[in-house]
mmCIF file of C-alpha atoms in Angstrom:
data_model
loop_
_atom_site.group_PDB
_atom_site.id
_atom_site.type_symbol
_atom_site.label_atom_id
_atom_site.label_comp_id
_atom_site.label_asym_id
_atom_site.label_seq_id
_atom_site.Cartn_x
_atom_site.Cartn_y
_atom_site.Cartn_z
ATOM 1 C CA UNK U 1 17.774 14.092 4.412
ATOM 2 C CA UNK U 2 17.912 14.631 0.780
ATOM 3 C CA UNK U 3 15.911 11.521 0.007
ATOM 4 C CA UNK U 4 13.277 13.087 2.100
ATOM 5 C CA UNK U 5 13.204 16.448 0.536
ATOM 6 C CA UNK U 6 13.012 14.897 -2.686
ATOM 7 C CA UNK U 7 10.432 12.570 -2.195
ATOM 8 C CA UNK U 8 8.408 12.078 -5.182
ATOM 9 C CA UNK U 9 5.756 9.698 -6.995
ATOM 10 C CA UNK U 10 8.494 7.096 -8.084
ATOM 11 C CA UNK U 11 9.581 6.576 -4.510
ATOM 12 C CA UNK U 12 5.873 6.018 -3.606
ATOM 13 C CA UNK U 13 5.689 3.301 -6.814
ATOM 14 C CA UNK U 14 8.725 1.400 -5.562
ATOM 15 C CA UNK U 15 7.691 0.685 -1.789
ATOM 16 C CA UNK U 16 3.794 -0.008 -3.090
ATOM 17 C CA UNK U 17 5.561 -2.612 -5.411
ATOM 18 C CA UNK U 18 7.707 -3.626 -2.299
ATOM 19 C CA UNK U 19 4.401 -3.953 -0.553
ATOM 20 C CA UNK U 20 2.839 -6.313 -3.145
ATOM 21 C CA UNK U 21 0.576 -4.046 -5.295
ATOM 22 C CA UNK U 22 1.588 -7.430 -8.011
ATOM 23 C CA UNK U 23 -1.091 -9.286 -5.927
ATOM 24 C CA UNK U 24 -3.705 -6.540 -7.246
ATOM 25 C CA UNK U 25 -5.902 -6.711 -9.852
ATOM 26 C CA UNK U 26 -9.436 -5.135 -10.990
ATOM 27 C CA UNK U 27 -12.012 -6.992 -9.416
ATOM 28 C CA UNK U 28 -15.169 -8.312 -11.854
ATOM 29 C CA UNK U 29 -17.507 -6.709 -9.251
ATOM 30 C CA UNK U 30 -15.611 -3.462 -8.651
ATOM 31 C CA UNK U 31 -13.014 -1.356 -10.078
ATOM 32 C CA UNK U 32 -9.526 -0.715 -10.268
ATOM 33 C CA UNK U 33 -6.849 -1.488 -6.966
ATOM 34 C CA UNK U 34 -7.508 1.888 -4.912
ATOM 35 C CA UNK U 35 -4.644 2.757 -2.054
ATOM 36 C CA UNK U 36 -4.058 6.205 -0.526
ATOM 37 C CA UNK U 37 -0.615 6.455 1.259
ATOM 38 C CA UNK U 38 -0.555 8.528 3.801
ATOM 39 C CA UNK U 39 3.334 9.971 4.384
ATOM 40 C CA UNK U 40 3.461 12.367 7.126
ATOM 41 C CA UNK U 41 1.478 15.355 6.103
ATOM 42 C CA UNK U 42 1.174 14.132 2.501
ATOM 43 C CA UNK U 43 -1.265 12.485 0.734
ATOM 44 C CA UNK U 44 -0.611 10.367 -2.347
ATOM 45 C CA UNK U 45 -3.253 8.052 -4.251
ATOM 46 C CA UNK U 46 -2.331 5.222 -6.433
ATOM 47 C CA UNK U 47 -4.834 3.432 -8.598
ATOM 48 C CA UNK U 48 -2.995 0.225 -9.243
ATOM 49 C CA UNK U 49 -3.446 -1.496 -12.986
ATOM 50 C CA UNK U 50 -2.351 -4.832 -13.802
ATOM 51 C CA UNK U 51 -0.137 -4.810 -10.596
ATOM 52 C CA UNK U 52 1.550 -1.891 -11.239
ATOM 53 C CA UNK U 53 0.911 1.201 -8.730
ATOM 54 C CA UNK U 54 0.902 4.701 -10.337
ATOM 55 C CA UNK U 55 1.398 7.087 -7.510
ATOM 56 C CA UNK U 56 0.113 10.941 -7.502
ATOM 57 C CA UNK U 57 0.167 13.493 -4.693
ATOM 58 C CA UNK U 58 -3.428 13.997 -4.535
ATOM 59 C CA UNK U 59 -6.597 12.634 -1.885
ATOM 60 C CA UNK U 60 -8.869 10.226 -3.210
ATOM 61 C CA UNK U 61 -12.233 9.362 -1.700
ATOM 62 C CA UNK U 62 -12.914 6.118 -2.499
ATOM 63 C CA UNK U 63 -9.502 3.669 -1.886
ATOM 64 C CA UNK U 64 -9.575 0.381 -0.664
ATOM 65 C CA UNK U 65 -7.073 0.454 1.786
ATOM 66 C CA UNK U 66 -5.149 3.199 3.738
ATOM 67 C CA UNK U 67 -0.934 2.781 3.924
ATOM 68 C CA UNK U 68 0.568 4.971 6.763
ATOM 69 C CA UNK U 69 4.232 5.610 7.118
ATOM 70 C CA UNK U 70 6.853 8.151 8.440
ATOM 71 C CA UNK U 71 9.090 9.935 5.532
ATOM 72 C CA UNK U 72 11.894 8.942 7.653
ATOM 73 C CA UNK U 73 11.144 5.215 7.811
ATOM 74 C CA UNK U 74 10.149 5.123 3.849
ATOM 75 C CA UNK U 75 13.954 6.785 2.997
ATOM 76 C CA UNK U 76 15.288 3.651 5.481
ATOM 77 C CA UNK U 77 13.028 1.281 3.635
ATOM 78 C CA UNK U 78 14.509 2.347 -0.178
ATOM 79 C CA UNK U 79 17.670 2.609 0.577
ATOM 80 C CA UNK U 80 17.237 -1.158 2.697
ATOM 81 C CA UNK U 81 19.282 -4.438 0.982
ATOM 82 C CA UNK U 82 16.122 -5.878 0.521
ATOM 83 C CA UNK U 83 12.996 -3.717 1.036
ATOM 84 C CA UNK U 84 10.442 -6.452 0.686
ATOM 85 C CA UNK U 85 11.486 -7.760 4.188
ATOM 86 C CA UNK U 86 12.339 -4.234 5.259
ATOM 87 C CA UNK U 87 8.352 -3.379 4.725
ATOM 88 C CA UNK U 88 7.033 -6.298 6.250
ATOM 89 C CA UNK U 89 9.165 -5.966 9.209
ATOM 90 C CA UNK U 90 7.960 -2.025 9.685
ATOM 91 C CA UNK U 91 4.269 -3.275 9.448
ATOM 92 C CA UNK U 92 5.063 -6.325 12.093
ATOM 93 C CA UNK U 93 6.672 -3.597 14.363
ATOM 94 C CA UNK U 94 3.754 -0.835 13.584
ATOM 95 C CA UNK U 95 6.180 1.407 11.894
ATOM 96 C CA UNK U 96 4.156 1.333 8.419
ATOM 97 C CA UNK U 97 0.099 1.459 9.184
ATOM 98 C CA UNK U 98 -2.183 -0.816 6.591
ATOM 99 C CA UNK U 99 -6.020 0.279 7.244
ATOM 100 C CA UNK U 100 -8.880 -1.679 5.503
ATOM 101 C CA UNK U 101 -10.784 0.747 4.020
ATOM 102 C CA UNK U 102 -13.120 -1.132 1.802
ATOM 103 C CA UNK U 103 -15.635 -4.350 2.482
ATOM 104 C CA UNK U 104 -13.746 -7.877 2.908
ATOM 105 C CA UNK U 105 -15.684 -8.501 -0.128
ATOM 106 C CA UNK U 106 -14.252 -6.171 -2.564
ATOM 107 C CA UNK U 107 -10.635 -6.338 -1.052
ATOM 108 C CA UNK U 108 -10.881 -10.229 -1.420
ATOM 109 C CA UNK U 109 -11.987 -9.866 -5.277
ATOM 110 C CA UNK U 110 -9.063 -6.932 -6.175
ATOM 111 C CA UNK U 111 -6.328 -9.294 -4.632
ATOM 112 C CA UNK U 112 -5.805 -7.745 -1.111
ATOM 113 C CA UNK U 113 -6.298 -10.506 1.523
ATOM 114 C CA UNK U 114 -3.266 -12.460 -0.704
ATOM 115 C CA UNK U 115 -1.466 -9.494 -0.133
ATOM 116 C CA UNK U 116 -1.932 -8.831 3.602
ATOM 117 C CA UNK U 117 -1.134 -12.411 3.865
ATOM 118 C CA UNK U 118 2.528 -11.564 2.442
ATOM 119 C CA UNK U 119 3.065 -8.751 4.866
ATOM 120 C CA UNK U 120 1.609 -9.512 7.821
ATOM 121 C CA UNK U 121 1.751 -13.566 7.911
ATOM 122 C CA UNK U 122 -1.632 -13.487 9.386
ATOM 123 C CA UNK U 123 -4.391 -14.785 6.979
ATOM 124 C CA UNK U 124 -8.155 -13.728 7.006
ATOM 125 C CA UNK U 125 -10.151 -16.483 6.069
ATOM 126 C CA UNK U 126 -12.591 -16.123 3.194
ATOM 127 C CA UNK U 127 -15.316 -16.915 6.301
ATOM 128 C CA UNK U 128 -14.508 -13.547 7.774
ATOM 129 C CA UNK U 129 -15.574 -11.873 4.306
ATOM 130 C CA UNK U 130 -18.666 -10.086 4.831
#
């Protein structure tokens, strides 16, 4: 219960890490890694540079890609044994929500089909890029 009360940006760095933000990278086409995480009724944005996430409670308009997740199941994923696993296992079971925000094109050049690949085990083929 604490955890959840206390929730802050750091939290939100460490499971976007968990999550493989290290596959992201600033595309030649398009700018910086964009991902809003949505966690319960708050809002955080992370613009993501050189792999590493930096998380702030605010909206942003333009993100690539849309992370849903319960407080409750975020707290269970940091204080997991190994929250890599933990994290892919809550988006196998639906638990964490990833939502494709931008093109296939422009998530394929920032480094995001590599890492859906990582969570989800399902791979989208450079074919299905628009």
């Amino acid at each position: 219960e604490q955890a959840i009360i206390e929730f802050n940006a750091d939290y939100i760095n460490y499971i976007l890490a968990a999550l493989g933000t290290g596959y992201l990278h600033k595309s030649p086409l398009f700018e910086n890694p964009f991902i809003e995480f949505v966690l319960g009724e708050e809002t955080w944005s992370s613009e993501i540079k050189g792999g590493v996430p930096n998380a702030q409670q605010t909206s942003i308009e333009n993100e690539d890609l849309r992370i849903t997740i319960s407080k409750e199941e975020a707290v269970r994923a940091l204080l997991s044994d190994d929250i890599v696993q933990f994290m892919k296992d809550s988006v196998v079971a639906g638990n964490t929500n990833i939502e494709m925000i931008a093109g296939k094109t422009e998530l394929f050049t920032k480094g995001y089909l590599e890492m859906y690949k990582e969570l989800t085990g399902e791979e989208i083929s450079v074919d299905d890029v628009e």
